[in-house]
Coordinates of C-alpha atoms in Angstrom, one line a residue:
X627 CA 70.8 11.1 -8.5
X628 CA 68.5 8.6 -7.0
X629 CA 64.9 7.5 -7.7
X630 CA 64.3 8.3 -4.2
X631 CA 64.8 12.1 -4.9
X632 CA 62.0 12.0 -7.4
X633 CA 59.2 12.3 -4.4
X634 CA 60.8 15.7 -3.0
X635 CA 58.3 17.9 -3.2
X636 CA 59.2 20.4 -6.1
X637 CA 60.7 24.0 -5.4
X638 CA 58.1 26.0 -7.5
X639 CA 54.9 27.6 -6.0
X640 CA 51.7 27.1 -7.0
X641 CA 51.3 30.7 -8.3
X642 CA 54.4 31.0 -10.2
X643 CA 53.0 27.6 -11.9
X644 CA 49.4 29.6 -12.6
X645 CA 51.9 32.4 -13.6
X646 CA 53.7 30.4 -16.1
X647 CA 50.2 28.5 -17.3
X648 CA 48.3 31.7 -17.9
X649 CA 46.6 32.5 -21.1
X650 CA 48.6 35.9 -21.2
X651 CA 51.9 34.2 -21.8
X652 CA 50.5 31.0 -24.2
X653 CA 47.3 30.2 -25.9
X654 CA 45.1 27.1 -23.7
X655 CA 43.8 24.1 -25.4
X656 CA 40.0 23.3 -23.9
X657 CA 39.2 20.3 -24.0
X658 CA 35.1 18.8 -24.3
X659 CA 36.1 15.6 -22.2
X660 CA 38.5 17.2 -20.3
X661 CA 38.5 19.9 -17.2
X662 CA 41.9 20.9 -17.3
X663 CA 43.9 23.5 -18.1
X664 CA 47.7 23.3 -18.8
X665 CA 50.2 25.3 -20.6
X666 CA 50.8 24.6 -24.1
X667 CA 54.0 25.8 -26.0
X668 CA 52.1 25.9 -29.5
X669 CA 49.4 27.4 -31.3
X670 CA 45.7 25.7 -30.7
X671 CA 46.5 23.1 -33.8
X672 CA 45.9 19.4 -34.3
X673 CA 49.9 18.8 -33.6
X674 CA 52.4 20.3 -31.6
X675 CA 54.5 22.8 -33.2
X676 CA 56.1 26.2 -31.7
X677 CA 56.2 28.8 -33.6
X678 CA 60.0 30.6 -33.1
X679 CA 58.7 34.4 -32.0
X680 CA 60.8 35.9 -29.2
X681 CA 57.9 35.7 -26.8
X682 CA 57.8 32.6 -27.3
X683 CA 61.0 31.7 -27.0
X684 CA 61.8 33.5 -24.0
X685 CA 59.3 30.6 -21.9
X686 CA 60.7 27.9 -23.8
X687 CA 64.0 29.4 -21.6
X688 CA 61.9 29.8 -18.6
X689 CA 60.6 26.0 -18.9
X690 CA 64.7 25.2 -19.9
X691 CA 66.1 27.1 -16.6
X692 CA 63.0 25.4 -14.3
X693 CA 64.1 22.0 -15.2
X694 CA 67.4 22.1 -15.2
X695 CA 67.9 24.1 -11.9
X696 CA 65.0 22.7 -10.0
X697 CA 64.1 18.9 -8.1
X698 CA 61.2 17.2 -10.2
X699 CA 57.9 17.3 -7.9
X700 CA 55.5 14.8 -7.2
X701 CA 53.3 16.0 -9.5
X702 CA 55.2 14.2 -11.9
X703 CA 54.1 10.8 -11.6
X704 CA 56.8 8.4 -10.8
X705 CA 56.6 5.7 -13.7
X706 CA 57.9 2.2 -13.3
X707 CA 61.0 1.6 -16.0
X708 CA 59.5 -1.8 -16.9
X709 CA 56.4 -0.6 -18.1
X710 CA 56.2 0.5 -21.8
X711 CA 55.6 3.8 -23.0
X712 CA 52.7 3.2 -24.7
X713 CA 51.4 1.0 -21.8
X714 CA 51.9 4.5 -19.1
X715 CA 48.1 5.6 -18.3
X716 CA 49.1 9.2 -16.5
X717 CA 51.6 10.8 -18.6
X718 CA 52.7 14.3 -18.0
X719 CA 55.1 16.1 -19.6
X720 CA 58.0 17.7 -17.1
X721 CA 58.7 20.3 -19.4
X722 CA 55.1 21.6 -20.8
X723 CA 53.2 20.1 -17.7
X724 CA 50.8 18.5 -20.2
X725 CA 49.0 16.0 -19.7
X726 CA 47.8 12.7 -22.1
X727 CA 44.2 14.0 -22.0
X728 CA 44.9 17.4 -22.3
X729 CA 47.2 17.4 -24.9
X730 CA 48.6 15.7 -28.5
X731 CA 52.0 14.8 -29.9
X732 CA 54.2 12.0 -30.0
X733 CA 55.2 10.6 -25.8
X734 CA 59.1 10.0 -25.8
X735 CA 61.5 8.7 -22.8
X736 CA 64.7 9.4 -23.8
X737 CA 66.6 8.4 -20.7
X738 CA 67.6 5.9 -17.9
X739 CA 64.7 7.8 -15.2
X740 CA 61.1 7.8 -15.3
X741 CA 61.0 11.4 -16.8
X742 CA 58.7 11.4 -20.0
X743 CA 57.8 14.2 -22.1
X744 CA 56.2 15.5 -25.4
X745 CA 59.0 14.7 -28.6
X746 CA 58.4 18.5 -29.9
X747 CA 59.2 20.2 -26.5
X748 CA 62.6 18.3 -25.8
X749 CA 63.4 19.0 -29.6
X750 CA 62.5 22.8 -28.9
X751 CA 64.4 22.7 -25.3
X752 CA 67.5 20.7 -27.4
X753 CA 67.8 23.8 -29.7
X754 CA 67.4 26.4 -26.8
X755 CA 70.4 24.7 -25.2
X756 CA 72.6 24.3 -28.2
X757 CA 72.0 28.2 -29.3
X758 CA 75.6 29.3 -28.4
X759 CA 76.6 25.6 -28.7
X760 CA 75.6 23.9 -31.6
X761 CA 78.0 20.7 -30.7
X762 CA 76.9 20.6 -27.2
X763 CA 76.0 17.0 -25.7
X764 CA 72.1 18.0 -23.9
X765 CA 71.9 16.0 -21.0
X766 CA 68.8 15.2 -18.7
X767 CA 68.4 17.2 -15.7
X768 CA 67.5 14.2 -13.6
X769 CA 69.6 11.6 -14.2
X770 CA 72.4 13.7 -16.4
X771 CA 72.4 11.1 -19.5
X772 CA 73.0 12.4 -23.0
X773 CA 70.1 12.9 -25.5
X774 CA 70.3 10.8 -28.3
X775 CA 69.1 12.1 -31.3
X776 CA 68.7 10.3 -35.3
X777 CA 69.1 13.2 -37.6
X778 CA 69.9 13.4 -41.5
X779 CA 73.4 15.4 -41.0
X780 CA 75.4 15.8 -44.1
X781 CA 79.7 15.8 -43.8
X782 CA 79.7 19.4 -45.1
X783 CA 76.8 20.4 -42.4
X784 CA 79.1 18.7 -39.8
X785 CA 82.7 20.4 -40.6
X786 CA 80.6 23.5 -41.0
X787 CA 79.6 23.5 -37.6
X788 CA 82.8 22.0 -36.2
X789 CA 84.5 25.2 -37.9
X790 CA 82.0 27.7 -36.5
X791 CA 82.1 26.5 -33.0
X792 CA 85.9 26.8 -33.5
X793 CA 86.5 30.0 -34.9
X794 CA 83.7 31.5 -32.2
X795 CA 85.8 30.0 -29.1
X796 CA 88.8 32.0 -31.1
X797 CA 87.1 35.4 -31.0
X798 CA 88.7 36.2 -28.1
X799 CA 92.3 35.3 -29.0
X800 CA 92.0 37.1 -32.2
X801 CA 90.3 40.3 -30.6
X802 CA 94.2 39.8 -27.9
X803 CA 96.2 39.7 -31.3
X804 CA 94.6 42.4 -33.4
X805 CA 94.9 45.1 -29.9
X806 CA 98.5 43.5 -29.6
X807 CA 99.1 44.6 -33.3
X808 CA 97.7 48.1 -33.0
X809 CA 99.8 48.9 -30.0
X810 CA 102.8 47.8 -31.9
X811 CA 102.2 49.7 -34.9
X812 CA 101.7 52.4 -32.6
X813 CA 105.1 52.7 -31.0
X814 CA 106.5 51.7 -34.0
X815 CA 104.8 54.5 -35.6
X816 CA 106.2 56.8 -32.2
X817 CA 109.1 55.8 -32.8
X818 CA 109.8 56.9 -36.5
X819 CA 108.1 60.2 -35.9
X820 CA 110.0 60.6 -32.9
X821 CA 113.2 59.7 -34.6
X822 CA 112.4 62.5 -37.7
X823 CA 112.1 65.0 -34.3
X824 CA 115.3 64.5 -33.0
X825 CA 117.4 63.9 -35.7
X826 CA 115.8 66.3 -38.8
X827 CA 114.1 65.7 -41.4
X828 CA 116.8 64.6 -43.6
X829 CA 118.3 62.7 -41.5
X830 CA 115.9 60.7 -40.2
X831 CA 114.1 59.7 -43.5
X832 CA 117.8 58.6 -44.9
X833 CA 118.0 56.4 -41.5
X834 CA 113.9 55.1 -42.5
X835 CA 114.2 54.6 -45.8
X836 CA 117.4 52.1 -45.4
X837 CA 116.7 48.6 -45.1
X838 CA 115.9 47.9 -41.6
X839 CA 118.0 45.7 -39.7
X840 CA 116.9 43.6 -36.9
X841 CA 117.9 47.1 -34.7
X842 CA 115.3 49.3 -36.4
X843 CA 112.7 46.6 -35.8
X844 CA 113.7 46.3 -32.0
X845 CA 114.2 49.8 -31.8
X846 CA 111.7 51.8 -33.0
X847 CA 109.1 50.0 -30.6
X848 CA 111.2 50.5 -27.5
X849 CA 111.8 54.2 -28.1
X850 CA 108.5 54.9 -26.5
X851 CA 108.7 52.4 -23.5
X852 CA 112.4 53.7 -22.5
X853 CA 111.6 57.6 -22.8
X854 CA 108.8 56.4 -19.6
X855 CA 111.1 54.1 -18.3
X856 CA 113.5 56.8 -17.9
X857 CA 111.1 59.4 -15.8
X858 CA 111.2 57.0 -13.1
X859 CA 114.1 55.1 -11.0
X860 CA 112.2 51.3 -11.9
X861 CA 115.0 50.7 -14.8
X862 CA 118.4 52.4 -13.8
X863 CA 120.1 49.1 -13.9
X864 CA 118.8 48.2 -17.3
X865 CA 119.0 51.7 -18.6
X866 CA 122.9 51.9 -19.3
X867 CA 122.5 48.2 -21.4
X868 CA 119.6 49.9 -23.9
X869 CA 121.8 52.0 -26.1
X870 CA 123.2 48.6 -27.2
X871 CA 119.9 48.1 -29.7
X872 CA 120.1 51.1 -31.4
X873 CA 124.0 51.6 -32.1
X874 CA 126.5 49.3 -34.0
X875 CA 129.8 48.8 -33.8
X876 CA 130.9 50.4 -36.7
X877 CA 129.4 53.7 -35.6
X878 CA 131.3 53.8 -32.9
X879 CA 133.9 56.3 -33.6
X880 CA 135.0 59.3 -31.3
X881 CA 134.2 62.9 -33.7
X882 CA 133.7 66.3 -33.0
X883 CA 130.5 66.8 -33.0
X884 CA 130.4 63.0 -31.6
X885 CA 128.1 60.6 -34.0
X886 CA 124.3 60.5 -32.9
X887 CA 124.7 56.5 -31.4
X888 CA 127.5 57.7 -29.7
X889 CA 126.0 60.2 -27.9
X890 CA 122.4 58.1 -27.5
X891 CA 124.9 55.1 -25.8
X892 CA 126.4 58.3 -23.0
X893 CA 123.3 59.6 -22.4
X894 CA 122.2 56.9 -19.7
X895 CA 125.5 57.5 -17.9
X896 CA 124.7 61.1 -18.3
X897 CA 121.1 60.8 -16.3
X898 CA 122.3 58.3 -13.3
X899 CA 125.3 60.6 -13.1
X900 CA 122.9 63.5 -12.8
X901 CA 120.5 61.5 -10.3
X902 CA 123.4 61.0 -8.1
X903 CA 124.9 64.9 -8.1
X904 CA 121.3 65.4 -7.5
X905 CA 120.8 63.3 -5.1
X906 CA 124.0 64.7 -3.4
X907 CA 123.9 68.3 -3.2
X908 CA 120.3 68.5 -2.4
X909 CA 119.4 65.3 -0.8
X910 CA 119.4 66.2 2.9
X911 CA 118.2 69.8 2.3
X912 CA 114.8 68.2 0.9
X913 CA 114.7 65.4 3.9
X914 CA 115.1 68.5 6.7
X915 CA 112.1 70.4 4.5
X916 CA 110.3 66.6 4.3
X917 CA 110.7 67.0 8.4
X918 CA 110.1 70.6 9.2
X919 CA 106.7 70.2 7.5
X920 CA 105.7 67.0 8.0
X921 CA 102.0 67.1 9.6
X922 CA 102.0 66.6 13.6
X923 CA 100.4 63.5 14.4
X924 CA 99.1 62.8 18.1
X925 CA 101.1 59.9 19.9
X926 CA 97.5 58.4 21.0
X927 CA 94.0 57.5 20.1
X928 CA 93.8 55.8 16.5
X929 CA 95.9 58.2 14.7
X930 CA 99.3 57.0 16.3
X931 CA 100.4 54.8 13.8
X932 CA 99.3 57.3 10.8
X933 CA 102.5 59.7 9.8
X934 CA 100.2 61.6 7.7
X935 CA 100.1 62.5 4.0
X936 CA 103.3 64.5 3.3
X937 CA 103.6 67.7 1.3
X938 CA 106.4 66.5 -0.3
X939 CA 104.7 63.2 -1.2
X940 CA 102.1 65.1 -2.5
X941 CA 104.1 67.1 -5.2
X942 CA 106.0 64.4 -6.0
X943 CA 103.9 61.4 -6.4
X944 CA 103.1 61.7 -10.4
X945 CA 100.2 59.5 -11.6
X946 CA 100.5 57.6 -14.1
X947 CA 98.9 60.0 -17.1
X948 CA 101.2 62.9 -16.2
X949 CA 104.5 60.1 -16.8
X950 CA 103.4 59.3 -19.8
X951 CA 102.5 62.4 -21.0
X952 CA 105.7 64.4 -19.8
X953 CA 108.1 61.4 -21.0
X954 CA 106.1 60.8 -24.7
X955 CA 106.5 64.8 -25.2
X956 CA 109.8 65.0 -24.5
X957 CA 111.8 64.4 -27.7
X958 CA 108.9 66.9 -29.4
X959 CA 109.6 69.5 -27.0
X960 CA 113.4 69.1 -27.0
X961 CA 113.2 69.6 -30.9
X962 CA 111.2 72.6 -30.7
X963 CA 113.3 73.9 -29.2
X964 CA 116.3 73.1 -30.7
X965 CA 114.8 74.6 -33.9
X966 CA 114.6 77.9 -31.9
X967 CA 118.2 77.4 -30.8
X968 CA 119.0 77.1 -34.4
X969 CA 117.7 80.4 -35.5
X970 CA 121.4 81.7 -33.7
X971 CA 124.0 81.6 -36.0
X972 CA 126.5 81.7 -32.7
X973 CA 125.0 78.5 -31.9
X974 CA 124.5 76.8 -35.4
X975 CA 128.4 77.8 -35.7
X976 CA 129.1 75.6 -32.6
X977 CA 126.2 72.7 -32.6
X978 CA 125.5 72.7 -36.8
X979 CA 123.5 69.5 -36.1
X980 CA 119.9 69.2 -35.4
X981 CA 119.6 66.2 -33.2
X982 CA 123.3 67.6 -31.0
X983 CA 120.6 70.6 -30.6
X984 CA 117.8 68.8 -29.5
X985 CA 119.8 66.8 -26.9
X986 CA 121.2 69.9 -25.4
X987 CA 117.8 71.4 -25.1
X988 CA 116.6 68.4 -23.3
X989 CA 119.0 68.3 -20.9
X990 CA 118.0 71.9 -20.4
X991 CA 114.6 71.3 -20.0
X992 CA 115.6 68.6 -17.4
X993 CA 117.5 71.3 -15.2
X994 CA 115.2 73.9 -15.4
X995 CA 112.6 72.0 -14.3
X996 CA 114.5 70.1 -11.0
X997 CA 115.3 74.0 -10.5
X998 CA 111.5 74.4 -10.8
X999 CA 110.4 71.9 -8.2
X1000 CA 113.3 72.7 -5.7
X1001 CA 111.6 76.5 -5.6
X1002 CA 108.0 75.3 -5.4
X1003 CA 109.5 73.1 -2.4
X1004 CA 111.2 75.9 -0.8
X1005 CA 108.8 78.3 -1.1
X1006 CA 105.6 75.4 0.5
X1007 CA 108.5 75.1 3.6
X1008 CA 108.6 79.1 4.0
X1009 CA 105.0 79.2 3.8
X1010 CA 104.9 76.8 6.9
X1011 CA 107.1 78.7 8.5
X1012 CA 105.0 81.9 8.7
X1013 CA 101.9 80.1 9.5
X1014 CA 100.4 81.5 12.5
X1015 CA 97.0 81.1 14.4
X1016 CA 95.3 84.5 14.2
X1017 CA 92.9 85.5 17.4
X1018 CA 89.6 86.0 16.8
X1019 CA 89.7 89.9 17.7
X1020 CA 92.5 90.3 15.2
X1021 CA 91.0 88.9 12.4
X1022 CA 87.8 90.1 12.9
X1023 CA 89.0 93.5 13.2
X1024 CA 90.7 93.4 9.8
X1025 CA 87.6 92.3 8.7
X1026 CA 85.4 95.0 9.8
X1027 CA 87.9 97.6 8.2
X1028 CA 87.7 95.7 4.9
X1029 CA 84.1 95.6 4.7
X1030 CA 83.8 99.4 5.8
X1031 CA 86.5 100.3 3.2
X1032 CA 84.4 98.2 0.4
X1033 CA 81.5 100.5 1.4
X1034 CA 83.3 104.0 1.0
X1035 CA 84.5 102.8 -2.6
X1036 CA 80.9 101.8 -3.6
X1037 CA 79.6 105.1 -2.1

């Protein structure tokens, strides 16, 4: 920045400088041989020293934001570089406003502009600035060089500081790593008490309590991510290719009942077989109900190019709570009620296994539940079927008969 843009005039008002100067916010030093009045950052003392309160600090921020965001003024007298410090008649402090008659304390012109100022306030504005930053270079406002300052700083004091700068700038990191953690102790966690659902008791603390393999380290965090993948249609290509984690090779023998990896690598094949049955028996009959009550929508004026919200889209569009909620409950349900299944000795006789049970029971719950839907669907596209526009004399008739027939029960 130029000398030249020393003269602008300065961006403050009068009154917010009377503001700032007032006696409410710091004490006033009166002088006999001076008139003047000025703000002074210290007690009335003999030398300049700022006592660290919070109201006091909280100017020594004001006078800090002032001069760093706003042009110096003419007030500030514009002092010829050639001419000693000690020589300088006007002084004025750009930070206090203080003046050399007004005021005491050691003069100091720490950079390459004309900007001069009392030793104790650029100390006090130094350690306002380096509060968060205890390494940070100050610079001037003006003409941006770096403060220089000759200070007794031992090694230890300086690594010290190095290492508490450092580990504050890695708050954030570790705050990322320790929530990364806790997620995936969580589906770790999931997983095992998922597994103990499905497979028994027995069973599944054998299967914990071997030594884990890469798989159970893999697998136990995916358990929770694949049962939401599965509820929508975002994985089917990748779903066939996850049994692969959880099932090794020599597991893979055909039995009667069929081992538990076998059965977890068909299951995939099982859904998008499923999906596509699905799709195929009761695919058009859901498009002709998406059509038959599908909202009319005028062919001009600004609702021409809006189809509507569909019923269809309405009872099918799952947020993103309800996924995770039906897909994480899923095994805990399937077990439940495999235990009940259980309870028959017809069908312990034929599926002795608990996890063969559970299975079966999800698969159950699966059907029933598409069954569900396709009668709450039917039943919204015979509704609008019957819908009707009533005439006023209709409707108001049945209305005067139900309120005279409310009267004759509460006489």
């Amino acid at each position: 920045m130029s000398l030249e843009n020393f003269t602008q005039p300065i961006p403050i008002p009068t009154s917010s400088y009377a503001t700032l100067a007032s006696e409410e916010h710091f004490p006033v030093v009166s002088s006999e041989n001076s008139h003047s009045t000025r703000r002074d950052i210290s007690p009335p003392q003999t030398e300049i020293s700022v006592q660290q309160t919070p109201h006091t600090r909280s100017h020594i921020s004001q006078a800090i934001t002032v001069a760093s965001t706003s042009t110096l003024s003419e007030e500030i007298p514009q002092l010829d570089r050639r001419i000693p410090l000690d020589q300088i008649q006007d002084k004025r402090c750009w930070i206090c406003f203080g003046e050399d008659n007004d005021s005491e304390g050691a003069w100091v012109r720490p950079c390459r502009c004309t900007l001069i100022c009392h030793e104790e306030c650029l100390l006090h504005w130094i350690a306002e600035s380096q509060r968060s930053t205890p390494l940070k270079r100050v610079r001037c406002p003006q003409c941006k060089t770096t403060y220089h300052l000759s200070e007794s700083t031992a090694p230890i004091l300086y690594i010290l500081s190095f290492l508490d700068s450092k580990i504050q700038a890695s708050i954030p990191y570790i705050g990322i790593f320790g929530a990364s953690f806790c997620v995936a102790m969580g589906t770790v966690d999931y997983g095992a008490f998922a597994l103990l659902s499905m497979v028994g008791v027995e069973e599944g603390e054998r299967l914990l309590q071997e030594p884990w393999s890469w798989r159970m380290f893999f697998s136990l965090p995916l358990i929770p991510i694949l049962l939401i993948f599965s509820r929508t249609r975002i994985a089917d290509p990748l779903m066939p290719l996850a049994p692969l984690l959880f099932i090794r090779s020599d597991s893979l023998t055909l039995t009667m009942p069929p081992h538990p990896t076998v059965t977890l690598s068909i299951l995939p094949w099982i859904r998008m077989m499923y999906n596509g049955l699905y799709t195929r028996l009761f695919g058009r009959i859901e498009a002709s109900w998406r059509r038959e009550i599908e909202p009319y929508v005028p062919e001009e004026g600004d609702g021409a190019n809006d189809r509507g919200q569909d019923v269809f889209d309405r009872l099918e569009r799952r947020n993103f709570g309800r996924t995770i909620v039906g897909a994480l409950t899923m095994p805990f349900i399937s077990a439940l009620f495999g235990s009940f299944l259980g309870k028959s000795s017809f069908i312990r006789s034929k599926i002795p296994d608990h996890f063969h049970r559970s299975i079966l029971c999800g698969c159950l719950i699966v059907i029933l539940k598409d069954a569900v839907d396709l009668t709450f669907k039917y039943q919204k596209v015979k509704q609008r079927r019957s819908r009707q526009v009533q005439n006023y004399e209709e409707f108001a008739h049945e209305e005067r008969t139900r309120r005279g027939h409310n009267q004759r029960r509460r006489a």
